[in-house]
């Protein structure tokens, strides 16, 4: 490593050659405020258009102020980060931004989490001296995401995330000057674009321009309707992140407090999506083994690899971008939808409630789940298996609205039977977890031997694309893993071009898997928070007495009482789905 | 599946242009330039095909089209009218000339009349400042234009 000597705010510093002033300063413990800058550490994502000019610094010998995020350090540089000139310029920049920003902080969904708001507070801005035109755009509602471009500050984080990290390409900066805005092609609504509703743009947006569709009011209404039985299910990744909304350290496990809070909010049954994750493993694992055995027996009608289908952003992505491979993903529904199907077809009957009188609410780390539960194929006579899907953030909002002191809640358990789960289900929340859970079960079924060590460390980690070979007692099973849709594209292109031979591939649309989901507490680009949630998932798994899905006693009971066998006729009807071609094709006009 | 429909010869022409630039995403501006030269404008379907050929998102292509004022998604009229807004023309009253054209044609800048005959645009200096204010219709230059002359000029092309 080559170093250069620089001086920041009179402090001599050895900085890495090629580093930006911003990074060198931060490493030396000198804070420079930023706004458009966004980095996901370790995920090869950096947005630094140098456009907002909030990070400007004074560099000796230069006439103009330099953006710290986009200026490289040079030998002998003398930098002032808080000179009067810098402070005044920074202030003017923020005042100008505020002059074209609605001052509706009191009722904005991002209030308290808004980076522009906190910057304005930090700089002590009490007046907006510039009066000018205000941008006026119509609100755009997609099934999961709301765009309010009046609030857009053109940091272009969403554009970078959508194109570079996710390679979805739904968003781009369009028009110029005052009219410039981030929008889908032809300024159509998001619903008409190739948007997968992964929501990473919502996670990245520093202001309230992008947010999720909020359904807390509908849920409160359902809970207060005496004619309805309201069932709630919570996804694995929620329990390792929810605490952050109440001042806890990232990675704090709050499973018990969460169950207690849900009960106090008034849900009739507090169940767990983890139960359905175990069920998913039974179905998907059986399907995987079935396909592998047929393939090995020379059956040309089956295609490998099998792709996981738990992640709704990923499902939307392959329906749009890999419509030639729609027979490759597992037909297993996601845990959210399996839960809904079981709740409304099995549990409702068991407790003597009509399907229409049961409301299923899911708490998800996800924005795309809001769209998934609205899909027509997951409805029966118009009645959805899952009525409302709330994000982790919306649950925190509910807890606050109900005036519950989360931190002092006792630990409570989920209700049974749909609340019992294994460690295999918990790890669904982290990249590599679904396939590890599937491996734990598939190994035992395939080899008919007991698995002594359930930890498959080769499948774990946070590298964007990973591969590993698991020894199924002499049969090598090749597994591919990708998280982030850009990484998924790399892996899928390899498969499409015949450059990779995997038996199974797991994909999660969000970086880190569901722990880094778009519905999780805002991390503001601090990926170490996601890493801590990731570690917590595996701690929760370790602490579980049962760690293999097929050993979940309530899953066994469900098959005995109701479903029959995995991938049987009843499961096929209730727990499996099919996919649609959503690609865009150019056709010759007749 | 969402279908984008376009005439076969147009699709082929676009593909030919994209191929001539090696189907490179970095050549998007050149491709758009050439395609607009061919069709006169860049409608949505055309942008879709270009995006597919260059393997970039159509949002990105649209971003380029809307950023550069040279690109247009509206077909130009049979007789494109350009009013010079350069300094010399401006001080000699070109804004009033522009207003008169707008009034008579009932269109705004960047628009085309419903019959497709005229489109209206501004430009900055054609190097004929001695003739200010200057109006261009197609390649023909009209100098020392006054508001009274506008009707007569339009009339030349109406037949």
XYZ file of C-alpha atoms in Angstrom:
749
model
C 0.000 0.000 0.000
C 1.339 3.405 -0.995
C 0.686 6.333 1.276
C 0.629 10.094 0.874
C 1.066 12.731 3.556
C -1.756 15.177 3.896
C -2.969 17.610 6.513
C -6.651 17.763 7.417
C -7.723 20.509 9.817
C -4.090 20.984 10.948
C -3.748 17.275 11.704
C -1.007 15.431 9.756
C -2.391 12.214 8.270
C -0.971 9.314 6.292
C -3.639 8.507 3.740
C -3.811 5.641 1.260
C -2.884 6.717 -2.228
C -5.932 6.949 -4.464
C -8.284 7.360 -1.529
C -10.831 10.163 -1.535
C -10.526 13.033 0.933
C -13.798 11.849 2.497
C -12.497 8.357 3.234
C -9.121 9.586 4.475
C -10.846 12.053 6.795
C -13.297 9.471 8.113
C -10.474 7.018 8.759
C -8.727 9.718 10.768
C -11.890 10.329 12.747
C -12.723 13.628 11.074
C -16.363 13.864 10.074
C -17.413 15.549 6.849
C -21.161 15.732 6.291
C -22.481 14.073 3.123
C -25.867 13.762 1.487
C -25.829 12.209 -1.976
C -22.910 9.929 -1.094
C -23.974 6.325 -0.431
C -21.794 3.311 0.045
C -22.562 -0.284 0.881
C -19.342 -1.521 2.368
C -18.225 -4.860 1.004
C -21.013 -4.890 -1.605
C -19.109 -2.967 -4.293
C -21.612 -0.195 -4.371
C -20.733 3.451 -4.249
C -22.868 6.395 -5.292
C -20.801 9.530 -5.492
C -22.081 11.755 -8.252
C -20.492 14.704 -6.443
C -23.709 16.511 -7.128
C -25.064 17.733 -3.821
C -21.876 19.597 -2.794
C -22.611 19.161 0.903
C -19.204 17.536 1.444
C -17.186 20.420 -0.024
C -13.833 21.186 1.613
C -11.150 23.796 1.096
C -7.964 22.472 -0.488
C -4.915 24.737 -0.358
C -3.810 25.940 -3.776
C -7.216 25.319 -5.334
C -9.473 28.155 -6.310
C -12.739 26.260 -5.929
C -14.002 24.173 -3.054
C -13.647 20.449 -3.749
C -16.222 17.718 -3.124
C -14.525 15.446 -0.571
C -16.393 12.368 -1.827
C -14.975 12.679 -5.341
C -11.522 14.236 -4.854
C -8.464 12.039 -4.453
C -5.814 12.825 -1.857
C -2.443 14.047 -3.186
C 0.926 14.355 -1.491
C 1.159 17.533 0.553
C -2.532 18.423 0.353
C -3.741 20.770 3.064
C -7.455 20.445 3.652
C -9.851 22.474 5.761
C -13.170 20.774 6.416
C -14.775 23.442 8.549
C -13.334 26.807 7.512
C -15.720 29.743 7.380
C -15.808 29.529 3.598
C -16.660 25.831 3.728
C -19.292 26.227 6.414
C -20.972 29.080 4.529
C -20.931 27.193 1.229
C -22.330 24.059 2.846
C -25.057 26.094 4.450
C -26.008 27.761 1.179
C -26.116 24.373 -0.553
C -28.546 23.011 2.021
C -30.626 26.197 1.996
C -30.939 25.913 -1.785
C -31.981 22.271 -1.489
C -34.581 23.232 1.094
C -35.922 26.006 -1.138
C -37.263 23.307 -3.492
C -38.320 20.814 -0.843
C -41.749 20.620 0.801
C -41.529 21.678 4.434
C -43.973 18.929 5.431
C -41.668 17.232 7.935
C -44.437 17.017 10.553
C -46.397 14.545 8.477
C -43.666 13.011 6.324
C -43.163 9.242 6.614
C -39.414 9.765 6.687
C -39.441 12.293 9.530
C -36.882 11.278 12.127
C -35.047 9.165 9.574
C -34.509 11.854 6.965
C -30.911 12.714 6.170
C -31.833 16.138 4.774
C -33.789 16.940 7.908
C -30.940 15.916 10.198
C -28.443 17.834 8.063
C -30.573 20.993 8.263
C -30.776 20.529 12.033
C -27.058 19.868 12.311
C -26.262 23.035 10.408
C -28.735 24.993 12.516
C -30.783 26.229 9.574
C -33.767 28.180 10.868
C -34.756 30.075 7.755
C -34.871 29.411 4.023
C -33.696 32.674 2.446
C -34.268 31.543 -1.143
C -37.807 31.670 -2.407
C -38.381 30.116 -5.781
C -40.388 27.687 -7.834
C -41.289 24.319 -6.271
C -41.206 21.058 -8.187
C -44.660 19.601 -8.663
C -45.051 15.940 -9.555
C -48.002 13.655 -9.128
C -47.693 10.943 -6.493
C -47.022 7.534 -8.024
C -48.405 4.491 -6.197
C -47.204 1.026 -7.152
C -48.506 -1.988 -5.193
C -45.500 -1.694 -2.861
C -43.703 1.612 -3.384
C -44.788 5.243 -3.378
C -42.852 7.886 -5.301
C -43.282 11.492 -4.179
C -40.861 13.257 -6.431
C -41.653 16.695 -4.973
C -39.357 15.526 -2.186
C -36.581 14.279 -4.487
C -33.224 16.015 -4.015
C -31.578 14.365 -7.048
C -28.930 12.552 -5.025
C -29.444 9.695 -7.486
C -28.855 7.001 -4.886
C -31.987 5.165 -6.035
C -30.799 5.289 -9.628
C -27.414 3.837 -8.679
C -28.954 1.119 -6.520
C -31.533 0.203 -9.181
C -28.997 0.057 -12.009
C -25.654 -0.889 -10.455
C -26.529 -2.999 -7.431
C -29.736 -4.589 -8.722
C -29.340 -4.176 -12.526
C -33.102 -3.756 -12.681
C -32.955 -0.559 -14.714
C -36.351 0.776 -13.726
C -35.073 4.225 -12.807
C -32.954 6.857 -14.489
C -32.320 10.547 -14.124
C -34.416 12.236 -16.818
C -34.795 15.793 -18.130
C -32.378 18.537 -17.147
C -31.932 21.592 -14.983
C -34.856 22.399 -12.710
C -36.943 19.734 -14.480
C -34.443 16.972 -13.720
C -35.935 14.084 -11.772
C -35.418 10.355 -11.296
C -38.140 8.431 -13.088
C -38.962 5.276 -15.037
C -38.745 5.404 -18.837
C -41.155 7.899 -20.439
C -41.991 9.069 -16.931
C -44.509 6.272 -16.667
C -45.648 4.940 -13.322
C -43.356 2.546 -11.523
C -45.933 -0.225 -11.974
C -45.388 -0.014 -15.746
C -41.599 -0.274 -15.443
C -39.442 -3.384 -14.961
C -39.387 -2.552 -11.213
C -39.128 -5.725 -9.094
C -40.315 -3.866 -6.008
C -37.222 -5.074 -4.148
C -37.355 -1.650 -2.523
C -33.616 -1.106 -2.244
C -34.314 2.386 -3.624
C -36.559 2.995 -0.618
C -33.811 1.770 1.704
C -31.316 4.106 -0.020
C -33.465 7.251 -0.356
C -32.153 9.867 2.095
C -35.481 11.715 2.129
C -39.147 10.786 1.840
C -39.278 10.696 -1.960
C -39.491 6.908 -1.981
C -41.401 4.993 0.657
C -43.354 1.796 1.085
C -47.133 1.617 0.896
C -48.194 1.861 4.530
C -51.009 -0.435 5.671
C -50.892 0.007 9.432
C -54.311 1.692 9.462
C -55.983 -1.211 7.688
C -54.416 -3.605 10.182
C -55.610 -1.555 13.177
C -59.101 -1.564 11.689
C -59.041 -5.337 11.221
C -57.851 -5.892 14.793
C -60.696 -3.755 16.097
C -63.314 -5.544 14.012
C -64.952 -8.115 16.347
C -66.156 -10.160 13.386
C -62.580 -10.924 12.298
C -59.973 -13.272 13.669
C -56.617 -11.651 12.979
C -53.585 -13.885 12.612
C -50.059 -12.515 12.422
C -46.884 -14.165 11.120
C -43.367 -12.750 11.480
C -40.505 -13.384 9.085
C -37.128 -14.627 10.387
C -35.168 -11.431 9.688
C -37.564 -9.161 11.598
C -36.540 -10.449 15.046
C -32.880 -9.462 14.591
C -33.605 -5.914 13.383
C -36.780 -4.662 15.085
C -34.856 -3.727 18.246
C -32.976 -1.035 16.310
C -36.204 0.955 16.080
C -36.209 1.090 19.884
C -32.596 2.103 20.386
C -31.129 -1.379 20.681
C -27.851 -2.430 19.097
C -28.112 -3.915 15.602
C -28.150 -7.688 15.907
C -30.108 -7.715 19.173
C -32.476 -10.677 19.108
C -35.971 -9.583 20.178
C -38.070 -12.627 19.253
C -39.763 -12.845 22.645
C -40.441 -9.113 22.994
C -41.814 -9.050 19.457
C -44.293 -11.844 20.229
C -45.313 -10.001 23.418
C -45.795 -6.734 21.528
C -47.939 -8.392 18.839
C -50.159 -9.887 21.525
C -50.542 -6.494 23.208
C -51.439 -4.883 19.895
C -54.314 -7.319 19.817
C -53.608 -10.009 17.256
C -55.703 -13.087 18.022
C -52.977 -15.539 17.094
C -49.277 -14.709 17.134
C -47.701 -17.167 14.735
C -44.389 -17.412 12.974
C -43.444 -17.378 9.289
C -40.594 -19.640 10.439
C -43.144 -22.435 10.715
C -43.898 -21.928 7.033
C -40.188 -21.758 6.295
C -39.862 -25.266 7.684
C -42.786 -26.236 5.490
C -41.068 -24.633 2.497
C -38.029 -26.808 3.119
C -40.215 -29.921 3.122
C -41.713 -28.958 -0.230
C -38.716 -27.358 -1.905
C -36.297 -29.961 -0.536
C -38.480 -32.781 -1.833
C -38.801 -31.049 -5.189
C -35.030 -30.546 -5.328
C -34.294 -34.184 -4.577
C -36.944 -35.294 -7.041
C -35.451 -33.222 -9.800
C -31.878 -34.256 -9.020
C -32.762 -37.944 -8.946
C -34.677 -37.704 -12.233
C -31.830 -35.734 -13.793
C -29.256 -38.260 -12.639
C -31.421 -41.056 -13.997
C -31.143 -39.382 -17.394
C -34.625 -37.833 -17.602
C -34.254 -35.094 -20.211
C -37.500 -33.366 -19.234
C -36.070 -31.956 -16.021
C -33.838 -28.965 -15.942
C -31.237 -28.105 -13.361
C -30.345 -26.072 -11.421
C -33.398 -25.588 -9.300
C -33.727 -21.988 -8.142
C -35.168 -20.950 -4.806
C -38.402 -19.008 -5.026
C -38.844 -17.539 -1.552
C -37.869 -14.020 -2.500
C -40.614 -12.015 -4.252
C -38.192 -9.429 -5.649
C -36.229 -12.250 -7.198
C -39.401 -13.854 -8.605
C -40.356 -10.534 -10.226
C -36.811 -10.222 -11.569
C -36.700 -13.608 -13.276
C -40.230 -13.245 -14.647
C -39.029 -10.055 -16.363
C -35.444 -10.925 -17.268
C -35.292 -14.714 -17.566
C -38.656 -15.566 -19.057
C -36.931 -18.264 -21.118
C -36.143 -20.104 -17.882
C -39.503 -20.060 -16.107
C -39.409 -23.844 -15.656
C -36.200 -23.654 -13.627
C -37.290 -22.054 -10.333
C -38.841 -24.194 -7.650
C -42.617 -24.105 -7.799
C -42.761 -23.883 -4.007
C -44.553 -20.782 -2.782
C -42.676 -18.449 -0.462
C -43.013 -18.991 3.303
C -45.292 -15.925 3.536
C -47.713 -17.438 1.036
C -47.421 -20.989 2.391
C -48.325 -19.599 5.785
C -51.328 -17.771 4.353
C -52.539 -20.866 2.527
C -52.215 -23.041 5.631
C -53.758 -20.418 7.924
C -56.819 -19.908 5.740
C -57.304 -23.510 4.630
C -56.203 -25.514 7.666
C -56.137 -23.328 10.758
C -59.360 -21.481 9.944
C -61.197 -24.768 9.603
C -59.593 -26.124 12.749
C -60.821 -23.219 14.879
C -64.139 -23.010 13.061
C -63.666 -19.647 11.385
C -64.809 -18.930 7.846
C -62.077 -17.999 5.394
C -63.598 -14.546 4.850
C -63.572 -13.905 8.602
C -59.875 -14.559 8.962
C -57.360 -11.786 8.309
C -53.750 -12.820 7.852
C -51.133 -10.151 8.469
C -47.460 -10.724 7.793
C -44.538 -8.789 9.244
C -41.782 -8.814 6.673
C -38.323 -7.282 6.273
C -39.461 -6.712 2.737
C -41.249 -4.260 0.483
C -41.875 -6.690 -2.397
C -43.936 -8.960 -0.131
C -46.664 -6.301 -0.310
C -46.924 -7.010 -3.993
C -46.563 -10.770 -3.611
C -49.613 -11.094 -1.358
C -51.681 -9.169 -3.927
C -50.893 -11.571 -6.771
C -54.081 -13.081 -8.209
C -52.792 -16.643 -8.002
C -52.602 -16.266 -4.211
C -56.305 -15.479 -3.885
C -59.368 -17.662 -3.597
C -62.488 -16.033 -5.029
C -60.772 -12.691 -4.638
C -59.895 -13.334 -0.994
C -56.114 -13.238 -0.528
C -54.248 -15.846 1.526
C -52.311 -12.985 3.097
C -54.335 -9.801 3.511
C -51.702 -7.300 4.587
C -47.949 -7.389 4.557
C -46.245 -4.901 6.860
C -42.550 -4.070 6.976
C -40.385 -4.256 10.096
C -40.575 -0.457 10.156
C -44.377 -0.496 10.036
C -44.467 -2.949 12.942
C -42.280 -0.551 14.944
C -44.736 2.201 14.044
C -47.657 0.071 15.267
C -45.865 -0.668 18.536
C -45.289 3.066 19.032
C -48.882 3.914 18.117
C -50.126 1.449 20.719
C -47.902 3.137 23.296
C -46.103 -0.074 24.132
C -42.787 0.273 25.957
C -40.974 -2.288 23.853
C -37.758 -2.335 25.867
C -39.440 -3.427 29.091
C -41.665 -6.114 27.556
C -41.249 -9.666 28.857
C -40.183 -12.425 26.451
C -43.169 -14.432 25.302
C -43.557 -17.419 22.993
C -45.431 -17.760 19.745
C -48.754 -19.566 19.732
C -48.948 -23.132 18.504
C -49.180 -24.929 16.166
C -48.191 -22.401 13.486
C -45.633 -20.759 15.736
C -43.223 -23.657 16.192
C -40.055 -23.621 14.167
C -36.510 -24.897 13.885
C -33.121 -23.257 13.464
C -33.280 -24.140 9.781
C -36.227 -21.776 9.389
C -34.506 -18.890 11.153
C -31.589 -18.826 8.726
C -33.990 -18.106 5.833
C -33.331 -14.519 6.847
C -29.704 -14.517 5.695
C -28.112 -15.087 2.302
C -27.218 -18.766 2.001
C -29.698 -19.694 4.703
C -32.468 -21.156 2.571
C -30.099 -23.455 0.757
C -28.375 -24.447 4.010
C -31.746 -25.266 5.544
C -32.658 -27.267 2.444
C -29.319 -29.073 2.590
C -29.849 -30.101 6.213
C -33.086 -31.832 5.268
C -32.208 -33.018 1.760
C -28.995 -34.627 3.040
C -30.818 -36.808 5.524
C -33.552 -37.798 3.088
C -31.122 -38.468 0.243
C -28.449 -40.358 2.194
C -30.843 -41.841 4.769
C -28.122 -40.999 7.279
C -28.210 -38.723 10.263
C -26.435 -35.429 9.807
C -24.169 -34.854 12.787
C -22.931 -31.388 12.000
C -25.708 -29.110 10.780
C -23.510 -26.057 10.181
C -22.560 -25.801 6.524
C -19.994 -23.041 6.797
C -19.115 -23.285 3.096
C -22.579 -21.911 2.284
C -22.296 -18.936 4.630
C -20.782 -15.543 4.027
C -21.426 -12.179 2.451
C -19.586 -12.426 -0.875
C -22.009 -11.473 -3.629
C -21.690 -14.692 -5.609
C -20.640 -17.869 -3.847
C -20.456 -21.507 -4.769
C -19.817 -24.653 -2.801
C -19.985 -28.364 -3.268
C -21.673 -30.392 -0.562
C -20.892 -34.078 -0.275
C -24.114 -36.074 -0.082
C -22.366 -39.220 1.072
C -20.407 -39.673 -2.131
C -22.649 -37.637 -4.429
C -21.314 -34.107 -4.897
C -24.068 -31.492 -4.974
C -23.018 -28.176 -6.502
C -24.659 -25.125 -5.000
C -24.610 -21.516 -6.145
C -25.644 -18.547 -4.021
C -26.203 -14.928 -4.945
C -27.582 -11.970 -3.044
C -28.377 -8.661 -4.659
C -30.054 -8.907 -8.050
C -26.933 -7.785 -9.927
C -25.120 -10.797 -8.501
C -28.096 -13.001 -9.315
C -27.875 -11.815 -12.911
C -24.196 -12.799 -13.059
C -25.001 -16.273 -11.794
C -28.055 -16.724 -14.022
C -26.186 -15.544 -17.120
C -23.571 -18.196 -16.406
C -26.305 -20.811 -16.187
C -28.029 -19.544 -19.334
C -24.751 -19.640 -21.261
C -23.966 -23.125 -20.002
C -20.869 -21.934 -18.135
C -21.963 -23.232 -14.766
C -23.305 -26.566 -13.609
C -25.182 -26.180 -10.403
C -27.766 -28.489 -8.914
C -29.339 -25.720 -6.909
C -29.094 -21.955 -6.678
C -30.331 -19.683 -3.943
C -31.047 -16.072 -4.716
C -32.116 -13.264 -2.445
C -32.755 -9.867 -3.985
C -31.411 -7.739 -1.155
C -27.771 -7.431 -0.123
C -27.142 -9.749 2.821
C -30.477 -11.483 2.208
C -33.617 -10.521 4.130
C -31.535 -9.078 6.994
C -30.666 -6.297 4.521
C -34.220 -6.142 3.231
C -35.821 -2.921 2.129
C -38.440 -3.123 4.870
C -35.858 -3.262 7.653
C -34.912 -0.265 9.816
C -32.998 2.240 7.681
C -29.260 1.571 7.812
C -28.339 4.756 5.879
C -25.576 2.913 4.056
C -23.973 1.538 7.213
C -23.715 -2.064 6.062
C -22.121 -3.144 9.357
C -25.652 -3.024 10.785
C -26.748 -5.618 8.237
C -23.705 -7.738 9.079
C -24.648 -7.696 12.764
C -28.203 -8.821 11.949
C -26.663 -11.523 9.758
C -24.576 -12.834 12.668
C -27.607 -12.690 14.972
C -29.564 -14.954 12.622
C -26.978 -17.692 13.064
C -26.903 -17.140 16.838
C -30.678 -17.599 16.930
C -30.276 -20.801 14.881
C -27.649 -22.153 17.286
C -29.909 -21.531 20.235
C -32.780 -23.574 18.802
C -33.268 -27.080 20.227
C -34.301 -28.430 16.804
C -32.311 -27.306 13.782
C -33.693 -29.381 10.911
C -37.024 -28.553 9.326
C -38.215 -32.135 8.936
C -37.855 -32.642 12.689
C -40.363 -29.878 13.518
C -43.075 -31.878 15.338
C -45.870 -29.553 14.221
C -44.769 -29.887 10.596
C -44.968 -33.646 10.954
C -48.412 -33.256 12.497
C -49.537 -30.990 9.642
C -48.575 -33.620 7.070
C -50.201 -36.398 9.067
C -53.415 -34.520 9.766
C -53.889 -32.521 6.629
C -51.361 -32.427 3.809
C -50.429 -36.068 3.355
C -46.941 -36.028 1.894
C -44.555 -33.344 0.632
C -45.236 -32.473 -3.019
C -48.402 -34.552 -2.780
C -51.727 -33.571 -4.312
C -52.843 -31.300 -1.496
C -49.470 -29.549 -1.268
C -49.427 -29.146 -5.000
C -52.709 -27.298 -4.798
C -51.967 -25.225 -1.712
C -48.226 -24.784 -1.517
C -47.016 -24.552 -5.096
C -47.359 -21.873 -7.737
C -46.428 -21.018 -11.305
C -44.716 -18.084 -12.969
C -45.574 -15.590 -15.665
C -43.676 -14.164 -18.591
C -43.335 -10.456 -17.858
C -40.597 -9.754 -20.367
C -40.799 -7.037 -22.973
C -40.518 -8.244 -26.559
C -40.223 -6.263 -29.761
C -42.658 -7.478 -32.382
C -43.140 -6.622 -36.021
C -46.208 -4.463 -36.501
C -48.752 -6.170 -38.730
C -45.351 -10.565 -21.889
C -45.398 -6.912 -22.874
C -45.175 -6.361 -26.604
C -43.546 -3.417 -28.305
C -44.738 -3.088 -31.881
C -42.835 -1.446 -34.696
C -42.713 -1.790 -38.492
C -40.227 -4.356 -39.720
C -38.162 -1.966 -41.867
C -37.809 0.382 -38.902
C -36.664 -2.419 -36.597
C -34.123 -3.517 -39.191
C -32.857 0.012 -39.717
C -32.370 0.525 -35.963
C -30.605 -2.817 -35.636
C -28.345 -1.904 -38.547
C -27.391 1.410 -36.914
C -26.776 -0.233 -33.531
C -24.607 -2.899 -35.158
C -22.599 -0.218 -36.963
C -21.673 1.102 -33.510
C -20.795 -2.366 -32.236
C -23.967 -2.514 -30.079
C -21.976 -0.704 -27.412
C -23.809 1.000 -24.556
C -21.179 3.746 -24.638
C -22.259 4.631 -28.186
C -25.848 5.358 -27.163
C -25.621 9.061 -27.995
C -24.198 8.360 -31.465
C -26.822 5.716 -32.105
C -29.634 8.061 -31.042
C -28.176 10.779 -33.276
C -28.138 8.517 -36.295
C -31.574 7.035 -35.620
C -33.110 10.477 -35.194
C -31.432 11.480 -38.450
C -33.216 8.549 -40.067
C -36.700 8.925 -38.565
C -36.748 12.614 -37.644
C -37.619 11.848 -34.034
C -37.288 9.184 -31.335
C -40.662 7.732 -30.334
C -40.932 5.395 -27.324
C -40.979 2.179 -29.387
C -37.789 3.193 -31.162
C -36.098 3.813 -27.810
C -37.240 0.381 -26.629
C -35.551 -1.301 -29.586
C -32.349 0.719 -29.143
C -32.252 -0.181 -25.429
C -32.625 -3.859 -26.246
C -29.928 -3.766 -28.914
C -27.450 -1.896 -26.721
C -28.375 -3.987 -23.667
C -29.140 -0.980 -21.478
C -32.372 -0.092 -19.725
C -34.902 1.922 -21.676
C -35.006 4.286 -18.687
C -31.347 5.099 -19.370
C -32.034 5.724 -23.064
C -34.973 7.940 -22.170
C -32.709 9.761 -19.711
C -30.301 10.593 -22.530
C -33.081 11.595 -24.924
C -34.577 14.000 -22.389
C -31.224 15.402 -21.280
C -29.984 16.628 -24.649
C -32.193 19.236 -26.255
C -31.182 18.013 -29.709
C -33.160 14.822 -29.247
C -36.918 14.939 -29.652
C -39.747 12.499 -29.168
C -42.131 14.641 -31.192
C -41.999 14.340 -34.978
C -40.871 17.571 -36.587
C -43.252 19.251 -38.996
C -42.915 19.105 -42.759
C -41.633 22.670 -42.468
C -39.628 23.091 -39.268
C -39.642 26.724 -38.145
C -36.709 27.963 -36.084
C -36.686 31.408 -34.505
C -33.269 32.824 -33.640
C -33.029 33.896 -30.004
C -29.385 34.948 -30.249
C -28.462 38.312 -28.718
C -28.757 40.352 -31.897
C -32.109 38.879 -32.927
C -33.405 39.031 -29.383
C -32.715 42.754 -28.959
C -34.400 43.377 -32.294
C -37.602 41.748 -31.102
C -37.427 38.037 -31.962
C -39.513 37.181 -28.901
C -42.457 39.092 -30.413
C -41.944 37.180 -33.681
C -41.973 33.915 -31.737
C -45.174 34.917 -29.946
C -46.799 35.705 -33.279
C -45.840 32.301 -34.720
C -47.190 30.611 -31.569
C -50.439 32.590 -31.848
C -50.993 31.900 -35.518
C -50.021 28.192 -35.435
C -51.602 27.599 -32.004
C -48.605 25.557 -30.840
C -45.865 26.023 -28.226
C -42.122 25.687 -28.625
C -41.150 22.092 -29.382
C -44.608 21.234 -30.697
C -45.910 20.322 -34.125
C -49.222 21.392 -35.665
C -51.857 18.614 -35.735
C -51.693 18.446 -39.532
C -47.931 17.806 -39.256
C -47.115 20.806 -41.467
C -45.229 23.062 -39.048
C -43.123 22.623 -35.940
C -41.728 25.436 -33.850
C -38.316 25.722 -32.246
C -35.791 28.251 -31.048
C -32.103 28.352 -31.796
C -29.222 30.587 -30.911
C -27.541 32.511 -33.763
C -27.288 31.338 -37.320
C -24.491 33.807 -38.065
C -26.736 36.250 -39.915
C -26.924 38.917 -37.244
C -26.974 41.654 -39.891
C -30.416 40.375 -40.902
C -31.783 40.247 -37.325
C -34.343 39.149 -36.398
C -33.925 35.915 -38.338
C -36.368 33.052 -38.911
C -35.479 29.762 -40.585
C -38.054 27.583 -42.307
C -36.367 24.401 -43.369
C -33.139 25.676 -44.881
C -34.606 28.977 -46.057
C -33.566 32.102 -44.130
C -35.963 35.020 -43.600
C -34.305 38.262 -42.440
C -35.625 41.438 -40.814
C -38.854 39.689 -39.967
C -41.623 41.734 -38.390
C -44.819 40.501 -36.772
C -46.869 41.702 -39.789
C -44.840 39.448 -42.085
C -45.482 36.246 -40.122
C -48.824 35.473 -41.758
C -47.344 35.988 -45.216
C -44.387 33.686 -44.453
C -46.633 30.917 -43.145
C -48.842 31.394 -46.199
C -45.953 30.488 -48.509
C -46.077 26.928 -47.153
C -49.795 26.477 -46.663
C -50.706 25.619 -50.235
